[in-house]
Tab-separated table of C-alpha atoms in Angstrom:
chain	number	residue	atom	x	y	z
A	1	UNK	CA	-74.634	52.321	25.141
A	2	UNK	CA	-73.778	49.613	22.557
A	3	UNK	CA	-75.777	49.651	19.073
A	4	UNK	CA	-77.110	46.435	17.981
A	5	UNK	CA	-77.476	45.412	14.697
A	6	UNK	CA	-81.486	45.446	15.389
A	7	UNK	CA	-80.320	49.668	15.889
A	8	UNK	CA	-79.181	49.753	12.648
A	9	UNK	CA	-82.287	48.314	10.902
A	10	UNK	CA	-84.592	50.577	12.513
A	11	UNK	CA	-82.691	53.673	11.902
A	12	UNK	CA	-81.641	52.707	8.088
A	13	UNK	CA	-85.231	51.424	7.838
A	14	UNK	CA	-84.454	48.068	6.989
A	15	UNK	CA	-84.698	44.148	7.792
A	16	UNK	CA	-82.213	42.961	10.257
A	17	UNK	CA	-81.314	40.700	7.352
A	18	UNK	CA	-80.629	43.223	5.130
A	19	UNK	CA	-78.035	44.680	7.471
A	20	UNK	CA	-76.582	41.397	8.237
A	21	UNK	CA	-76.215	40.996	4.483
A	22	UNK	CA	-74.307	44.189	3.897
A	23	UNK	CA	-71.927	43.906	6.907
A	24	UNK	CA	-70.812	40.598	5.744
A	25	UNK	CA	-71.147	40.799	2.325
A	26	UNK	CA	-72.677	37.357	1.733
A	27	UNK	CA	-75.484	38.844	-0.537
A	28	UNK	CA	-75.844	41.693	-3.031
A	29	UNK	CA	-77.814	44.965	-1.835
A	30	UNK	CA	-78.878	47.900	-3.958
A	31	UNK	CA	-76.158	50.203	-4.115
A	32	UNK	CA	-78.508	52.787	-2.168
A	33	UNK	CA	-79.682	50.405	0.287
A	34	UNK	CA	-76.217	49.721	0.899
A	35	UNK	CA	-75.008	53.300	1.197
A	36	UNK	CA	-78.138	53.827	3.957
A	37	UNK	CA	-77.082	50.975	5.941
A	38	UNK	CA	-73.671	52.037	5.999
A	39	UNK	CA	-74.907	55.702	6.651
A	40	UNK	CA	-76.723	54.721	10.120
A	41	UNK	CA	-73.765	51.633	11.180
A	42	UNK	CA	-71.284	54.946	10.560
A	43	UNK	CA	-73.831	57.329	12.346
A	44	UNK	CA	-74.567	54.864	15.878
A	45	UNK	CA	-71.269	53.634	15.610
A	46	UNK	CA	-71.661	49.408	15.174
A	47	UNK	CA	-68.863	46.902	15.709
A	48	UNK	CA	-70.554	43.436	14.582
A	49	UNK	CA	-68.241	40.573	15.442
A	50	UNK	CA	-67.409	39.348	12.247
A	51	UNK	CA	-64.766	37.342	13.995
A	52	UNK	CA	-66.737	34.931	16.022
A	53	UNK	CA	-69.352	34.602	13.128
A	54	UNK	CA	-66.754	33.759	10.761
A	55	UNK	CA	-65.468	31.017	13.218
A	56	UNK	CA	-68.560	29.631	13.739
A	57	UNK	CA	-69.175	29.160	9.780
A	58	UNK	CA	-65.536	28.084	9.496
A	59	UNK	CA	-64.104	30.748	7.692
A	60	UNK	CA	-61.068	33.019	9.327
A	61	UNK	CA	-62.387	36.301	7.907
A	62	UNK	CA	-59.039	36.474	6.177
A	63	UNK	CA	-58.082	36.976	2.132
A	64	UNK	CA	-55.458	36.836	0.040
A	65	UNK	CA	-53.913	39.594	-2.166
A	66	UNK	CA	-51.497	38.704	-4.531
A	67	UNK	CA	-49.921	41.474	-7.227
A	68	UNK	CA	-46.563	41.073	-9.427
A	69	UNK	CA	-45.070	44.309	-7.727
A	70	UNK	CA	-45.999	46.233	-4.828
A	71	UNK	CA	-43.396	48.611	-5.495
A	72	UNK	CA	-45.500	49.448	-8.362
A	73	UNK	CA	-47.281	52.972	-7.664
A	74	UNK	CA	-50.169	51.164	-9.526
A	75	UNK	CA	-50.395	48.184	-8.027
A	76	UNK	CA	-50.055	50.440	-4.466
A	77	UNK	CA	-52.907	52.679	-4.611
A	78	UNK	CA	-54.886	49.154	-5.829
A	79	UNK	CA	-53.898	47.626	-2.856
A	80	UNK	CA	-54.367	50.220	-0.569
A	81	UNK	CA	-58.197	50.881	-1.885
A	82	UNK	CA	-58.600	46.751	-1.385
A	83	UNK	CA	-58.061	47.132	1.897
A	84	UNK	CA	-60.157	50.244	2.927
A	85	UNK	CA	-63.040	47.983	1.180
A	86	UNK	CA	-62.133	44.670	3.152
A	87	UNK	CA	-61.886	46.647	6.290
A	88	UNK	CA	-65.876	47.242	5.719
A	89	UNK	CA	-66.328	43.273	5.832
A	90	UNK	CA	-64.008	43.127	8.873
A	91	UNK	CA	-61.638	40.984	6.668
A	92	UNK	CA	-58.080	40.957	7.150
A	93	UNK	CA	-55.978	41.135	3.870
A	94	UNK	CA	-52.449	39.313	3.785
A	95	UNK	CA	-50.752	40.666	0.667
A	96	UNK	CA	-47.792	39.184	-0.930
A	97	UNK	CA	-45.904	39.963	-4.351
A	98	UNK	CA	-44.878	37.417	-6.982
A	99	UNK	CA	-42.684	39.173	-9.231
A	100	UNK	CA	-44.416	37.359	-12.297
A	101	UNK	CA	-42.799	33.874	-10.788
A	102	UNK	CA	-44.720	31.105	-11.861
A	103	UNK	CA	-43.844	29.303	-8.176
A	104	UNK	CA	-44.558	31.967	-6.340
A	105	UNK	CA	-48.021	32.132	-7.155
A	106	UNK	CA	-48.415	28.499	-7.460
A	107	UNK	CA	-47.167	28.773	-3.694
A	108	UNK	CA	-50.293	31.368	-2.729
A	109	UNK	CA	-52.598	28.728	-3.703
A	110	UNK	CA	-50.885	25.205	-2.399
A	111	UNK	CA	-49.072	26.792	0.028
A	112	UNK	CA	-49.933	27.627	3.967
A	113	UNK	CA	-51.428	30.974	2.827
A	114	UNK	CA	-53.963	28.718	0.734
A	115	UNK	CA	-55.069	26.953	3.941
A	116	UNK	CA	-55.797	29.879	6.248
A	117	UNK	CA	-57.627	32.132	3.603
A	118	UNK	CA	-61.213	31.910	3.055
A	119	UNK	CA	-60.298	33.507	-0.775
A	120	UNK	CA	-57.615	35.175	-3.059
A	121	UNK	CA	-57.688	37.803	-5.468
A	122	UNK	CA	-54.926	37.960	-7.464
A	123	UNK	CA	-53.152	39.504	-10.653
A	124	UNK	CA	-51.298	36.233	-12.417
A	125	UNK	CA	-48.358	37.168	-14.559
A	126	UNK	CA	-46.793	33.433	-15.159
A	127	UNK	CA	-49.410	31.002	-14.587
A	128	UNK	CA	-52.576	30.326	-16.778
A	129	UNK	CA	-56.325	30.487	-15.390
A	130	UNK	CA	-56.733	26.961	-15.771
A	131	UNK	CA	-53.467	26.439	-14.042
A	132	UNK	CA	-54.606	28.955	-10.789
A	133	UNK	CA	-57.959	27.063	-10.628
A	134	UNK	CA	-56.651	23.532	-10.647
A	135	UNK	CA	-53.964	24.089	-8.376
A	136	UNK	CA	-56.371	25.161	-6.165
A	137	UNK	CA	-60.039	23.649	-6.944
A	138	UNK	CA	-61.590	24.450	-3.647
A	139	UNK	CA	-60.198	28.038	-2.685
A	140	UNK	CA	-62.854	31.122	-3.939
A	141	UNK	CA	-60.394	33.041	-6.435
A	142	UNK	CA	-60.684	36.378	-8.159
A	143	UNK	CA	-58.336	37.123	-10.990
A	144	UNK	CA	-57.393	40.485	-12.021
A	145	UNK	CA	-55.875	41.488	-15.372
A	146	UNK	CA	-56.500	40.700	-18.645
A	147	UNK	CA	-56.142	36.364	-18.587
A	148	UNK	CA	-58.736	34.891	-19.875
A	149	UNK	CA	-60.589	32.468	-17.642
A	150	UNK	CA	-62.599	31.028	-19.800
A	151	UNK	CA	-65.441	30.435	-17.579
A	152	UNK	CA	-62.903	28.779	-14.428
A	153	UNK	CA	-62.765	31.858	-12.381
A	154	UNK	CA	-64.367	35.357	-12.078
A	155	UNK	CA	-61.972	38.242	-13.736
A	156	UNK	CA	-62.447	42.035	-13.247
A	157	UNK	CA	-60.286	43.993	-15.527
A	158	UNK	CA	-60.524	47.156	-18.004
A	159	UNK	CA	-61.056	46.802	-21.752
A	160	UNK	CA	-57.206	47.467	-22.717
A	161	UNK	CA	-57.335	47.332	-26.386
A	162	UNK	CA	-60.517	50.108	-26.244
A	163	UNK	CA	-58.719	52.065	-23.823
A	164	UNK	CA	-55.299	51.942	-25.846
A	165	UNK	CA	-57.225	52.677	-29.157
A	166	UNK	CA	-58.396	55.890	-27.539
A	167	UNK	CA	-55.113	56.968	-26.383
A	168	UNK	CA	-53.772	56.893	-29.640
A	169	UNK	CA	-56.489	58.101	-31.618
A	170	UNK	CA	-56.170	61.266	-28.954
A	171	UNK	CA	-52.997	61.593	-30.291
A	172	UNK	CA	-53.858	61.179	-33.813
A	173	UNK	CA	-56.581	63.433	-33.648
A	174	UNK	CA	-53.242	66.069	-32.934
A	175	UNK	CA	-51.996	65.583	-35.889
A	176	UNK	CA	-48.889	63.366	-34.537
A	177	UNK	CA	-48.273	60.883	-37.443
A	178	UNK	CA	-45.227	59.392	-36.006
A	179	UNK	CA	-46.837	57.545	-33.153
A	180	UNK	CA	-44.472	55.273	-31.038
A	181	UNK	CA	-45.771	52.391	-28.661
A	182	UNK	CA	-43.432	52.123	-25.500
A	183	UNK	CA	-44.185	48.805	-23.605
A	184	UNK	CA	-44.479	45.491	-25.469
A	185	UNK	CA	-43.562	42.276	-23.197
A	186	UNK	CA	-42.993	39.288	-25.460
A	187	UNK	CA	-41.255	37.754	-22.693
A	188	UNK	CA	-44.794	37.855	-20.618
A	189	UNK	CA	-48.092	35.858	-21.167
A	190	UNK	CA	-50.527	37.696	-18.974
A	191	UNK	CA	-51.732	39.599	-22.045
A	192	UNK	CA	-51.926	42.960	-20.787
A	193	UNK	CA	-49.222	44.085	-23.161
A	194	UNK	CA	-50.278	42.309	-26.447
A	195	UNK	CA	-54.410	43.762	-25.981
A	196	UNK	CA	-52.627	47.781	-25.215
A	197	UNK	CA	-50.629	47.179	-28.740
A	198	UNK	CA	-53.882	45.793	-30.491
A	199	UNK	CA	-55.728	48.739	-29.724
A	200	UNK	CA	-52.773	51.138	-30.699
A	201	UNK	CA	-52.809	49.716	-33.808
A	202	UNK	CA	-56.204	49.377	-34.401
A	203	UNK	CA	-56.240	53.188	-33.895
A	204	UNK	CA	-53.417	53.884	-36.315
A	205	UNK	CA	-54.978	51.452	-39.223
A	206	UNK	CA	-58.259	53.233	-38.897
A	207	UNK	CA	-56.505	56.369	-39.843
A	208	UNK	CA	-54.843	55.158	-42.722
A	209	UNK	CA	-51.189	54.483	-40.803
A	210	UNK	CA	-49.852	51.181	-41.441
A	211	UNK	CA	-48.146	50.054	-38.121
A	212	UNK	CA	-44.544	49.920	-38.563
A	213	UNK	CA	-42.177	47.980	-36.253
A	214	UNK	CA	-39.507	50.573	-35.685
A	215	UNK	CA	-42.354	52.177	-33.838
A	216	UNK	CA	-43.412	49.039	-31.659
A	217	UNK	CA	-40.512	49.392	-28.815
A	218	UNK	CA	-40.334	46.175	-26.323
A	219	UNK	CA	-38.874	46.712	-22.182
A	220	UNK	CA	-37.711	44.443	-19.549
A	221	UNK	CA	-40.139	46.307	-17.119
A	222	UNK	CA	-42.986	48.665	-16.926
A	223	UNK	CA	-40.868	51.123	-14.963
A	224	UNK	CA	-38.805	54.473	-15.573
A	225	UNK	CA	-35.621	53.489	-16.154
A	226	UNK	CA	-37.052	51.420	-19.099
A	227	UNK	CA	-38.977	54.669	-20.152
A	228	UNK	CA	-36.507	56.568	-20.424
A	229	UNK	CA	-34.086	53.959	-22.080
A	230	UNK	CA	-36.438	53.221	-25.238
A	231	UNK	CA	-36.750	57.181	-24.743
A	232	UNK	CA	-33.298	58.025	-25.800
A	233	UNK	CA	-33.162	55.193	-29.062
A	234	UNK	CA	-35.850	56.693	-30.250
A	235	UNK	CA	-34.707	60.056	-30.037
A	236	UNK	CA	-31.802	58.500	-32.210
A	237	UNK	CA	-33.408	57.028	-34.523
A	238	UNK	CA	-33.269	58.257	-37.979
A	239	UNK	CA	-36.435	59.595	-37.866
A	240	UNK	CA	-37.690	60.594	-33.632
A	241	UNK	CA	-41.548	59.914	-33.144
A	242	UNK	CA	-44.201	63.016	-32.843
A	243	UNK	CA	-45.755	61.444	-30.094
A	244	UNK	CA	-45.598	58.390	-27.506
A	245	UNK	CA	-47.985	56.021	-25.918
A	246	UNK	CA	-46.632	54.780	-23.362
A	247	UNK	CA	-48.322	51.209	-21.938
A	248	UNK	CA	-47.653	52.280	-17.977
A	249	UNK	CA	-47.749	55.977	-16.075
A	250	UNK	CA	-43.949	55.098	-14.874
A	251	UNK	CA	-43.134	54.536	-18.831
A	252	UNK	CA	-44.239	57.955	-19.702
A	253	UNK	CA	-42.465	59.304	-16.811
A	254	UNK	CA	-39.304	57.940	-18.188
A	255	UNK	CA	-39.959	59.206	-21.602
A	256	UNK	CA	-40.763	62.966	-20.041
A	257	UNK	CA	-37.056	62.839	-18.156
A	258	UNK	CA	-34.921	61.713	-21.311
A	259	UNK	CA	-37.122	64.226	-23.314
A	260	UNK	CA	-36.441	66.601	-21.043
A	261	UNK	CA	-32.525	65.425	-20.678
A	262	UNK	CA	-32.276	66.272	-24.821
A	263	UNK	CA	-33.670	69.672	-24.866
A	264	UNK	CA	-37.139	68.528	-26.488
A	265	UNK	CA	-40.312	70.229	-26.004
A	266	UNK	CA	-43.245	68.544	-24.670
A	267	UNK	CA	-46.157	68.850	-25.868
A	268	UNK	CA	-44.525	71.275	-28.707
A	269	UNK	CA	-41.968	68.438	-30.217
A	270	UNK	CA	-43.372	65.197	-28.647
A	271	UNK	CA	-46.619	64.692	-26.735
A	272	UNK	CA	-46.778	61.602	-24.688
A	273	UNK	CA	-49.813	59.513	-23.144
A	274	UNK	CA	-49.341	57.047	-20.152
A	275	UNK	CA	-51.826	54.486	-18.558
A	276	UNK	CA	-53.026	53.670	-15.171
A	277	UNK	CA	-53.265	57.202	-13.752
A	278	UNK	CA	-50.749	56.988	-10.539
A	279	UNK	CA	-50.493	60.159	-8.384
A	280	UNK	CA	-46.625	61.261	-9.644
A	281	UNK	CA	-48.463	62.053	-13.259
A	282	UNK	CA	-50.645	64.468	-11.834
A	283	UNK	CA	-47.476	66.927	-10.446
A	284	UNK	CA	-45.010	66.429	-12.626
A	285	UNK	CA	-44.458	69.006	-14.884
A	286	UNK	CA	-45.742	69.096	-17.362
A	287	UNK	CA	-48.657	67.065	-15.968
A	288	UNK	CA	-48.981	63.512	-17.926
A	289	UNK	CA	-52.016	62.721	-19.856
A	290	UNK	CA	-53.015	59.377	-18.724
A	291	UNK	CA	-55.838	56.439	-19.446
A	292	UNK	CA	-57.383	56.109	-15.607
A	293	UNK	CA	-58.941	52.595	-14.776
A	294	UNK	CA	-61.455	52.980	-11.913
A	295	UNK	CA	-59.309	51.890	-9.566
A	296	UNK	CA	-62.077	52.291	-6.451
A	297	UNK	CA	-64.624	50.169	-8.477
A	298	UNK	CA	-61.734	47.847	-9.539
A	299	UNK	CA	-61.483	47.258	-5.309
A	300	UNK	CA	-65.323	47.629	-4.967
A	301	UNK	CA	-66.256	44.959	-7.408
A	302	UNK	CA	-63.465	42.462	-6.702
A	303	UNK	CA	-63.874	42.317	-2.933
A	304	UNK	CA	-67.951	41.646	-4.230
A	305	UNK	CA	-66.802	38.747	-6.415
A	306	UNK	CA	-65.034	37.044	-3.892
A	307	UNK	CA	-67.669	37.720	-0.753
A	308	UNK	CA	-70.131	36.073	-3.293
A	309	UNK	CA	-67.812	33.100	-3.691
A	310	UNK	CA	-66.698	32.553	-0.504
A	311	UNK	CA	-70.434	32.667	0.699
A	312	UNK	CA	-71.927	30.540	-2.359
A	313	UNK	CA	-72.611	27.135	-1.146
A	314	UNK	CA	-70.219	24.927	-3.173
A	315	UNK	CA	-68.552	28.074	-4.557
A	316	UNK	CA	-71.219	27.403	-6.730
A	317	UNK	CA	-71.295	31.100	-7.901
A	318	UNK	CA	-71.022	30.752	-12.126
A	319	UNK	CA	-67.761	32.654	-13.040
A	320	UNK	CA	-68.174	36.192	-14.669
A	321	UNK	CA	-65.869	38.387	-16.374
A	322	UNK	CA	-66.308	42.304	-15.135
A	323	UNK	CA	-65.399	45.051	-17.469
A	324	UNK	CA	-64.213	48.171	-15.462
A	325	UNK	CA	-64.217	51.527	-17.131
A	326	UNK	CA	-61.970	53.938	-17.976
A	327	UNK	CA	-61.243	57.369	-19.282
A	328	UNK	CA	-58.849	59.311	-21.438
A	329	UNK	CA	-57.616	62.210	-18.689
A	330	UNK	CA	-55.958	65.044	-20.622
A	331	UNK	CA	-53.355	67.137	-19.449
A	332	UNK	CA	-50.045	69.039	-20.199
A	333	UNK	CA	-48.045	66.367	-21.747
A	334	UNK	CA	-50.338	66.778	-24.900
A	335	UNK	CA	-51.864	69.669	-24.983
A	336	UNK	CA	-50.758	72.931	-23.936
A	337	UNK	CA	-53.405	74.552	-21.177
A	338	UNK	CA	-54.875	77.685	-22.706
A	339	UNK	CA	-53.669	81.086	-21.615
């Protein structure tokens, strides 16, 4: 026998409505309401047919994703959680990289992809807020990352420069002296870079270090290779660092190999912190200490934002800017576990 959504009410103990309202997402419920509702659709098994209703309010129940790399473990296990949320709204997520190309992600929202998808979220590397929002006035957008909108779109993103300040006061609080920043991106605007440096060297100023640039190490990419290349000058340099924050997970990765390549002890010689908490840092050896963004609530709130634009009359919804939080995860590659 087929549930209806009248099944669901009764058993969760709730309006119709209020069922209707968490299946499509077109309204905010109490968190525990929510989790009831979803308890008894789970529990009698309901399909609604988001499809037709979509259709019949002109929408195609289908969004846009749109992240600088999916080869990115990061960006990955982001996507991935997107979709297990969207899957709850019956939505259908088309996901497409940009490599950081300015036309690329102009193309997302002027492009074919901008006419069959009821909203976007997307992580901009090239183009400016005000540039997303103009190009396409009408389309419900979601920006992730650290780009200011400045009131023109909704943004959900971590504080970086608390989050990078507590990374390197861990290490401080050590003793390292000698702390090196691995990451910088002149060559990008999308900020992400320039707020994780801010907060290192807030954190160093505050304990009476004076940055220094010899420390401040810029890369081509956020990935291991690039790790593991700023790795090795440092290690010959004049004078190696104590200790490494590294601005991505596959950064510090890098840095472990070519530390590892020279015959130097981590966390003994050189203790190392990464960012964005990707599954390789939690089995390598030794394990990486690692800032972790709230990667489910990242997916969780975004997916909100949008529903509540796409559903807004007018997109009339007035832009916010979400902070996510975080936490400082310690492990081997800074402290050495007890015995």
């Amino acid at each position: 026998m087929t549930s209806s959504l009248k099944d669901v009410a009764a058993l969760a103990g709730v309006s119709p409505r209020t069922v209707s309202n968490v299946v499509s997402g077109s309204a905010r419920v109490a968190a525990e309401t929510r989790q009831r509702v979803q308890a008894a659709i789970d529990e009698l098994g309901y399909r609604p047919n988001l499809a037709a209703r979509s259709l019949r309010a002109g929408r195609t129940g289908i969004i846009g994703l749109a992240v600088p790399e999916l080869h990115s473990p990061y960006f990955a296990e982001l996507a991935g959680l997107l979709v297990d949320e969207a899957r709850h709204r019956s939505w259908t997520v088309i996901i497409d990289q940009t490599l950081g190309d300015a036309e690329a992600e102009r193309r997302l929202l002027t492009g074919d992809g901008g006419r069959v998808m009821d909203g976007l979220i997307i992580s901009p590397w090239a183009l400016a807020p005000e540039q997303l929002t103009a190009d396409a006035p009408s389309l419900p957008i979601v920006l992730l990352g650290e780009r200011s909108p400045q009131g023109l779109a909704e943004r959900v993103a971590v504080d970086n420069v608390a989050a990078a300040d507590e990374a390197t006061t861990h290490l401080l609080a050590l003793g390292r002296r000698r702390v090196a920043a691995v990451g910088l991106q002149p060559h990008l605007g999308n900020g992400t870079a320039d707020q994780r440096a801010a907060g290192y060297r807030r954190a160093l100023r505050r304990a009476g270090i004076a940055p220094r640039t010899e420390w401040e190490r810029p890369v081509d990419a956020l990935h291991r290779a690039d790790g593991a290349r700023v790795m090795t000058a440092l290690l010959d340099s004049g004078a190696p660092p104590d200790a490494v924050f590294a601005f991505s997970d596959e950064l510090a990765l890098g840095a472990l190999h070519a530390a590892h390549e020279r015959g130097v002890r981590v966390p003994d010689d050189l203790a190392v912190v990464g960012f964005d908490d990707i599954e390789d840092g939690r089995y390598g050896r030794p394990t990486l200490t690692t800032v972790s963004p709230d990667k489910a609530q990242i997916a969780r709130v975004a997916l909100q934002c949008l529903a509540d634009r796409i559903y807004s009359p007018g997109n009339a919804v007035p832009p916010v800017d979400h902070t996510i939080p975080h936490r400082l995860l310690v492990r081997g590659s800074t402290v050495t576990a007890a015995r």
